[in-house]
Every structure is written in C-alpha cells, then in structure tokens.
PDB file of C-alpha atoms in Angstrom:
ATOM      1  CA  VAL A   1     111.580  94.609  87.575  1.00  0.00           C
ATOM      2  CA  VAL A   2     110.106  98.093  87.679  1.00  0.00           C
ATOM      3  CA  ALA A   3     109.622  98.534  91.427  1.00  0.00           C
ATOM      4  CA  ILE A   4     109.272  96.715  94.730  1.00  0.00           C
ATOM      5  CA  GLU A   5     105.774  96.487  96.151  1.00  0.00           C
ATOM      6  CA  GLN A   6     105.269  96.182  99.863  1.00  0.00           C
ATOM      7  CA  VAL A   7     102.610  94.218 101.681  1.00  0.00           C
ATOM      8  CA  ASN A   8      99.592  93.879  99.443  1.00  0.00           C
ATOM      9  CA  GLU A   9      96.419  95.422 100.891  1.00  0.00           C
ATOM     10  CA  PRO A  10      97.482  95.177 104.538  1.00  0.00           C
ATOM     11  CA  ASP A  11      94.182  96.602 105.750  1.00  0.00           C
ATOM     12  CA  LEU A  12      92.390  93.474 104.534  1.00  0.00           C
ATOM     13  CA  GLN A  13      94.293  91.316 107.016  1.00  0.00           C
ATOM     14  CA  LYS A  14      91.926  90.030 109.637  1.00  0.00           C
ATOM     15  CA  THR A  15      93.679  91.771 112.496  1.00  0.00           C
ATOM     16  CA  GLY A  16      93.248  95.129 114.161  1.00  0.00           C
ATOM     17  CA  THR A  17      97.020  95.501 114.356  1.00  0.00           C
ATOM     18  CA  TRP A  18      97.579  95.714 110.606  1.00  0.00           C
ATOM     19  CA  PRO A  19      98.901  99.326 110.767  1.00  0.00           C
ATOM     20  CA  ALA A  20     101.633  98.350 113.246  1.00  0.00           C
ATOM     21  CA  ILE A  21     102.452  95.238 111.221  1.00  0.00           C
ATOM     22  CA  THR A  22     102.692  97.347 108.040  1.00  0.00           C
ATOM     23  CA  LEU A  23     105.078  99.782 109.750  1.00  0.00           C
ATOM     24  CA  ALA A  24     107.228  96.867 110.952  1.00  0.00           C
ATOM     25  CA  ASP A  25     107.209  95.312 107.480  1.00  0.00           C
ATOM     26  CA  TYR A  26     108.396  98.580 105.960  1.00  0.00           C
ATOM     27  CA  ALA A  27     111.235  98.791 108.499  1.00  0.00           C
ATOM     28  CA  THR A  28     112.222  95.221 107.579  1.00  0.00           C
ATOM     29  CA  ILE A  29     112.210  96.020 103.845  1.00  0.00           C
ATOM     30  CA  LYS A  30     114.432  99.063 104.414  1.00  0.00           C
ATOM     31  CA  ALA A  31     116.819  97.029 106.580  1.00  0.00           C
ATOM     32  CA  LYS A  32     117.017  94.217 104.016  1.00  0.00           C
ATOM     33  CA  LEU A  33     117.689  96.636 101.156  1.00  0.00           C
ATOM     34  CA  ALA A  34     120.608  98.051 103.165  1.00  0.00           C
ATOM     35  CA  GLU A  35     122.275  94.616 103.237  1.00  0.00           C
ATOM     36  CA  PRO A  36     125.080  94.085 100.702  1.00  0.00           C
ATOM     37  CA  ARG A  37     123.395  91.009  99.206  1.00  0.00           C
ATOM     38  CA  PHE A  38     120.463  93.161  98.069  1.00  0.00           C
ATOM     39  CA  ALA A  39     122.577  95.991  96.634  1.00  0.00           C
ATOM     40  CA  SER A  40     121.243  95.369  93.122  1.00  0.00           C
ATOM     41  CA  LEU A  41     117.712  96.161  94.310  1.00  0.00           C
ATOM     42  CA  ARG A  42     118.508  99.421  96.099  1.00  0.00           C
ATOM     43  CA  ASN A  43     117.970 101.620  93.066  1.00  0.00           C
ATOM     44  CA  LEU A  44     114.528 100.239  92.331  1.00  0.00           C
ATOM     45  CA  PRO A  45     111.642 102.437  93.419  1.00  0.00           C
ATOM     46  CA  LEU A  46     109.831 101.237  96.512  1.00  0.00           C
ATOM     47  CA  LEU A  47     106.052 101.455  96.297  1.00  0.00           C
ATOM     48  CA  SER A  48     103.853 102.476  99.199  1.00  0.00           C
ATOM     49  CA  PRO A  49     101.546  99.728 100.445  1.00  0.00           C
ATOM     50  CA  PRO A  50      98.310  99.702  98.466  1.00  0.00           C
ATOM     51  CA  MET A  51      95.224  99.799 100.641  1.00  0.00           C
ATOM     52  CA  GLY A  52      92.446  97.315  99.983  1.00  0.00           C
ATOM     53  CA  HIS A  53      90.037 100.091 100.943  1.00  0.00           C
ATOM     54  CA  SER A  54      91.398 103.568 100.335  1.00  0.00           C
ATOM     55  CA  GLU A  55      89.609 104.911 103.412  1.00  0.00           C
ATOM     56  CA  ALA A  56      92.070 102.868 105.528  1.00  0.00           C
ATOM     57  CA  THR A  57      94.821 105.340 104.565  1.00  0.00           C
ATOM     58  CA  GLY A  58      94.042 107.496 107.608  1.00  0.00           C
ATOM     59  CA  LYS A  59      94.556 104.559 109.990  1.00  0.00           C
ATOM     60  CA  LEU A  60      98.026 103.907 108.597  1.00  0.00           C
ATOM     61  CA  LEU A  61      98.955 107.590 108.804  1.00  0.00           C
ATOM     62  CA  SER A  62      97.640 107.772 112.392  1.00  0.00           C
ATOM     63  CA  ALA A  63      99.755 104.749 113.329  1.00  0.00           C
ATOM     64  CA  GLY A  64     102.919 106.643 112.387  1.00  0.00           C
ATOM     65  CA  TRP A  65     103.361 106.126 108.663  1.00  0.00           C
ATOM     66  CA  ASN A  66     105.732 108.805 107.400  1.00  0.00           C
ATOM     67  CA  PRO A  67     104.286 110.328 104.208  1.00  0.00           C
ATOM     68  CA  ASN A  68     107.640 111.989 103.482  1.00  0.00           C
ATOM     69  CA  GLU A  69     109.393 108.698 102.767  1.00  0.00           C
ATOM     70  CA  PRO A  70     110.689 108.536  99.177  1.00  0.00           C
ATOM     71  CA  LEU A  71     108.060 106.028  98.115  1.00  0.00           C
ATOM     72  CA  VAL A  72     106.101 105.889  94.899  1.00  0.00           C
ATOM     73  CA  PRO A  73     102.407 106.138  95.765  1.00  0.00           C
ATOM     74  CA  ASN A  74     100.646 102.892  94.910  1.00  0.00           C
ATOM     75  CA  PHE A  75      96.977 101.964  94.911  1.00  0.00           C
ATOM     76  CA  HIS A  76      94.375  99.585  93.472  1.00  0.00           C
ATOM     77  CA  PRO A  77      91.703 101.731  91.820  1.00  0.00           C
ATOM     78  CA  TYR A  78      89.224  99.070  90.781  1.00  0.00           C
ATOM     79  CA  PRO A  79      86.172 100.705  89.246  1.00  0.00           C
ATOM     80  CA  PRO A  80      82.810  99.192  90.152  1.00  0.00           C
ATOM     81  CA  ALA A  81      81.123  97.136  87.440  1.00  0.00           C
ATOM     82  CA  TRP A  82      78.264  99.660  87.390  1.00  0.00           C
ATOM     83  CA  GLY A  83      80.543 102.663  86.868  1.00  0.00           C
ATOM     84  CA  GLY A  84      82.971 104.024  84.343  1.00  0.00           C
ATOM     85  CA  PRO A  85      86.747 103.682  84.572  1.00  0.00           C
ATOM     86  CA  GLU A  86      87.113 107.035  86.329  1.00  0.00           C
ATOM     87  CA  ASN A  87      85.078 105.763  89.293  1.00  0.00           C
ATOM     88  CA  GLY A  88      88.070 103.761  90.557  1.00  0.00           C
ATOM     89  CA  ILE A  89      90.108 106.947  90.998  1.00  0.00           C
ATOM     90  CA  THR A  90      87.319 109.192  92.218  1.00  0.00           C
ATOM     91  CA  THR A  91      86.054 106.833  94.917  1.00  0.00           C
ATOM     92  CA  PRO A  92      85.887 108.871  98.139  1.00  0.00           C
ATOM     93  CA  CYS A  93      88.383 107.776 100.778  1.00  0.00           C
ATOM     94  CA  ALA A  94      88.321 110.616 103.302  1.00  0.00           C
ATOM     95  CA  THR A  95      86.586 113.932 103.693  1.00  0.00           C
ATOM     96  CA  GLY A  96      87.227 115.831 100.490  1.00  0.00           C
ATOM     97  CA  LEU A  97      89.724 113.264  99.147  1.00  0.00           C
ATOM     98  CA  ASN A  98      89.467 110.559  96.516  1.00  0.00           C
ATOM     99  CA  ALA A  99      91.399 107.283  96.131  1.00  0.00           C
ATOM    100  CA  LEU A 100      94.149 108.924  94.075  1.00  0.00           C
ATOM    101  CA  ALA A 101      94.658 111.696  96.653  1.00  0.00           C
ATOM    102  CA  CYS A 102      94.808 109.136  99.470  1.00  0.00           C
ATOM    103  CA  ALA A 103      97.407 107.098  97.580  1.00  0.00           C
ATOM    104  CA  ARG A 104      99.508 110.238  97.210  1.00  0.00           C
ATOM    105  CA  LYS A 105      99.412 110.745 100.994  1.00  0.00           C
ATOM    106  CA  LEU A 106     101.429 107.529 101.495  1.00  0.00           C
ATOM    107  CA  GLY A 107     104.481 108.526  99.502  1.00  0.00           C
ATOM    108  CA  SER A 108     106.376 111.541  98.299  1.00  0.00           C
ATOM    109  CA  GLY A 109     107.982 109.909  95.312  1.00  0.00           C
ATOM    110  CA  ALA A 110     107.118 110.029  91.637  1.00  0.00           C
ATOM    111  CA  ALA A 111     103.711 109.832  90.017  1.00  0.00           C
ATOM    112  CA  PRO A 112     101.460 107.138  91.491  1.00  0.00           C
ATOM    113  CA  ILE A 113     101.282 103.607  90.145  1.00  0.00           C
ATOM    114  CA  ALA A 114      98.141 101.511  90.034  1.00  0.00           C
ATOM    115  CA  SER A 115      99.642  98.078  90.637  1.00  0.00           C
ATOM    116  CA  GLU A 116      96.209  96.469  90.274  1.00  0.00           C
ATOM    117  CA  SER A 117      93.144  97.619  88.405  1.00  0.00           C
ATOM    118  CA  GLY A 118      90.633  96.384  85.903  1.00  0.00           C
ATOM    119  CA  TYR A 119      87.288  94.685  85.598  1.00  0.00           C
ATOM    120  CA  THR A 120      86.502  91.093  86.412  1.00  0.00           C
ATOM    121  CA  THR A 121      84.781  88.931  83.837  1.00  0.00           C
ATOM    122  CA  ALA A 122      84.026  86.169  86.358  1.00  0.00           C
ATOM    123  CA  GLY A 123      80.447  86.338  87.378  1.00  0.00           C
ATOM    124  CA  GLY A 124      77.093  84.864  87.080  1.00  0.00           C
ATOM    125  CA  LEU A 125      73.442  85.338  87.738  1.00  0.00           C
ATOM    126  CA  PHE A 126      73.907  86.116  91.434  1.00  0.00           C
ATOM    127  CA  SER A 127      77.024  88.290  91.202  1.00  0.00           C
ATOM    128  CA  GLN A 128      76.826  91.991  90.407  1.00  0.00           C
ATOM    129  CA  SER A 129      80.570  92.713  90.338  1.00  0.00           C
ATOM    130  CA  TRP A 130      81.505  91.538  86.852  1.00  0.00           C
ATOM    131  CA  VAL A 131      81.283  92.754  83.288  1.00  0.00           C
ATOM    132  CA  SER A 132      81.127  90.896  80.007  1.00  0.00           C
ATOM    133  CA  GLU A 133      84.232  90.560  77.872  1.00  0.00           C
ATOM    134  CA  LYS A 134      82.603  92.986  75.415  1.00  0.00           C
ATOM    135  CA  ALA A 135      82.160  95.630  78.127  1.00  0.00           C
ATOM    136  CA  GLN A 136      85.681  94.980  79.375  1.00  0.00           C
ATOM    137  CA  ALA A 137      87.043  95.532  75.861  1.00  0.00           C
ATOM    138  CA  ILE A 138      85.386  98.952  75.825  1.00  0.00           C
ATOM    139  CA  TYR A 139      86.236  99.947  79.393  1.00  0.00           C
ATOM    140  CA  LEU A 140      89.898  98.865  79.624  1.00  0.00           C
ATOM    141  CA  PRO A 141      91.314 101.370  77.114  1.00  0.00           C
ATOM    142  CA  ARG A 142      89.245 104.082  78.800  1.00  0.00           C
ATOM    143  CA  LEU A 143      90.544 102.990  82.214  1.00  0.00           C
ATOM    144  CA  LEU A 144      94.177 103.154  81.096  1.00  0.00           C
ATOM    145  CA  LEU A 145      93.739 106.547  79.436  1.00  0.00           C
ATOM    146  CA  GLU A 146      91.729 107.971  82.343  1.00  0.00           C
ATOM    147  CA  ASN A 147      94.379 106.891  84.844  1.00  0.00           C
ATOM    148  CA  PHE A 148      97.154 108.327  82.683  1.00  0.00           C
ATOM    149  CA  SER A 149      95.319 111.640  82.177  1.00  0.00           C
ATOM    150  CA  ARG A 150      94.988 111.997  85.966  1.00  0.00           C
ATOM    151  CA  GLY A 151      98.702 111.481  86.580  1.00  0.00           C
ATOM    152  CA  VAL A 152      98.956 107.740  87.209  1.00  0.00           C
ATOM    153  CA  ALA A 153     102.313 106.744  85.722  1.00  0.00           C
ATOM    154  CA  ARG A 154     101.553 103.057  85.198  1.00  0.00           C
ATOM    155  CA  THR A 155      98.479 100.891  85.493  1.00  0.00           C
ATOM    156  CA  TYR A 156      98.769  97.124  85.739  1.00  0.00           C
ATOM    157  CA  LEU A 157      95.678  95.123  84.881  1.00  0.00           C
ATOM    158  CA  TYR A 158      94.989  92.414  87.393  1.00  0.00           C
ATOM    159  CA  GLU A 159      93.590  90.036  84.809  1.00  0.00           C
ATOM    160  CA  LEU A 160      92.395  90.086  81.258  1.00  0.00           C
ATOM    161  CA  ILE A 161      90.178  87.040  81.495  1.00  0.00           C
ATOM    162  CA  ASP A 162      88.726  84.866  84.238  1.00  0.00           C
ATOM    163  CA  LEU A 163      88.557  81.200  83.405  1.00  0.00           C
ATOM    164  CA  ASN A 164      85.737  80.560  85.790  1.00  0.00           C
ATOM    165  CA  PRO A 165      84.230  77.100  85.223  1.00  0.00           C
ATOM    166  CA  GLU A 166      80.772  78.643  85.050  1.00  0.00           C
ATOM    167  CA  ARG A 167      81.743  81.165  82.368  1.00  0.00           C
ATOM    168  CA  THR A 168      84.550  80.578  79.947  1.00  0.00           C
ATOM    169  CA  SER A 169      85.720  82.828  77.163  1.00  0.00           C
ATOM    170  CA  MET A 170      87.920  80.228  75.517  1.00  0.00           C
ATOM    171  CA  PRO A 171      86.120  79.126  72.336  1.00  0.00           C
ATOM    172  CA  ASP A 172      88.051  75.843  72.092  1.00  0.00           C
ATOM    173  CA  ILE A 173      86.901  74.583  75.490  1.00  0.00           C
ATOM    174  CA  ASP A 174      83.701  72.584  75.498  1.00  0.00           C
ATOM    175  CA  ILE A 175      82.026  72.418  78.885  1.00  0.00           C
ATOM    176  CA  ASP A 176      78.758  70.571  79.247  1.00  0.00           C
ATOM    177  CA  PHE A 177      76.929  72.014  82.240  1.00  0.00           C
ATOM    178  CA  ASP A 178      73.980  69.655  81.880  1.00  0.00           C
ATOM    179  CA  ASP A 179      76.001  66.687  83.156  1.00  0.00           C
ATOM    180  CA  ARG A 180      76.494  68.090  86.658  1.00  0.00           C
TER     181      ARG A 180
END
C-alpha cells in the first residue's frame, strides 16, 4: 500500500451536495485513522480527493476544503484521444490554471500523484474517445515521462487493455460477430 485515496471523483456524484459530503468523508477518514485499530495505516500518505472534472476544484475549496492539510495532491489527468499525453495535465481547470495546478490546490503534501490516467482502447465506429492498441503503445511511455517531467511523482494507468466484446486484443479469442 502506497497511500490512501479518498472518495473517488466526488464531483461526479449526482448530487449538488457533493462538496459537503466530501468534507464529511474526509473528517470521517481522519477520525478513523486516529483509532487504535488503524494505527498501522497512520503513516501512509493520504491523497486528496481526485476530481472527475478538474474545474470542480473551486467548488470544493469554496465549501471549506482546507488546502493546507498534509495531503498528497491527487488527480486523474486523462488525455483526450485526439491529443498528446501532455493534454491531460494542461487541461484548463480555472482561470490561468491547469489540471496539475488545481490538483496542487487540494493538498500541501508531496509531489502530486495521478492515481488514474491513460488511454482507453474500448471503442468503435461511433465512439471518438478511444485509441488503438498501437497508438496506446506509443502514447503511454510519453504520458508517463511527461507526467514525471512536470513533477507528478507516480502515475497509475487505469487499464492497459479493454476486453470489450466488440473489440478484443486477445489473439487467442475467436469471436464470430456474424452470428448475432
């Protein structure tokens, strides 16, 4: 275990009260970590909550999020399929700020962590948000190096392959689409 991640993408919850819920969840995590039964976890870094949309950072800060908490900034810089790996970090999130800068506003700990990133290989004729495995093979090393060169301590790839029934990359699987 490298760190403890809080609520995943709280701004994508279908409720207008997600900032208050996120603040309450953080208070619960801190209270639980203070309990003797969780003493072994206390020395693990606690990650800030990663926003599903980096522009939601301002809403969490306005709700009372304390950016001076000793949290490791955490975010999900997914680059768009039509852009290079750097586009995940440089996505605007607020006036004059990019996704990396917004992630840093949520914690005052060590270098940021990208707990999710990458390119999806699940797609089809009507989906524009995927890349081929060949493109992914080219982009992923660039993504990891770009993140590292910009100060992201660790980047975790969400998935290396999508086993979507419509597109499979497993050569030993034979799917006959004509029989549908």
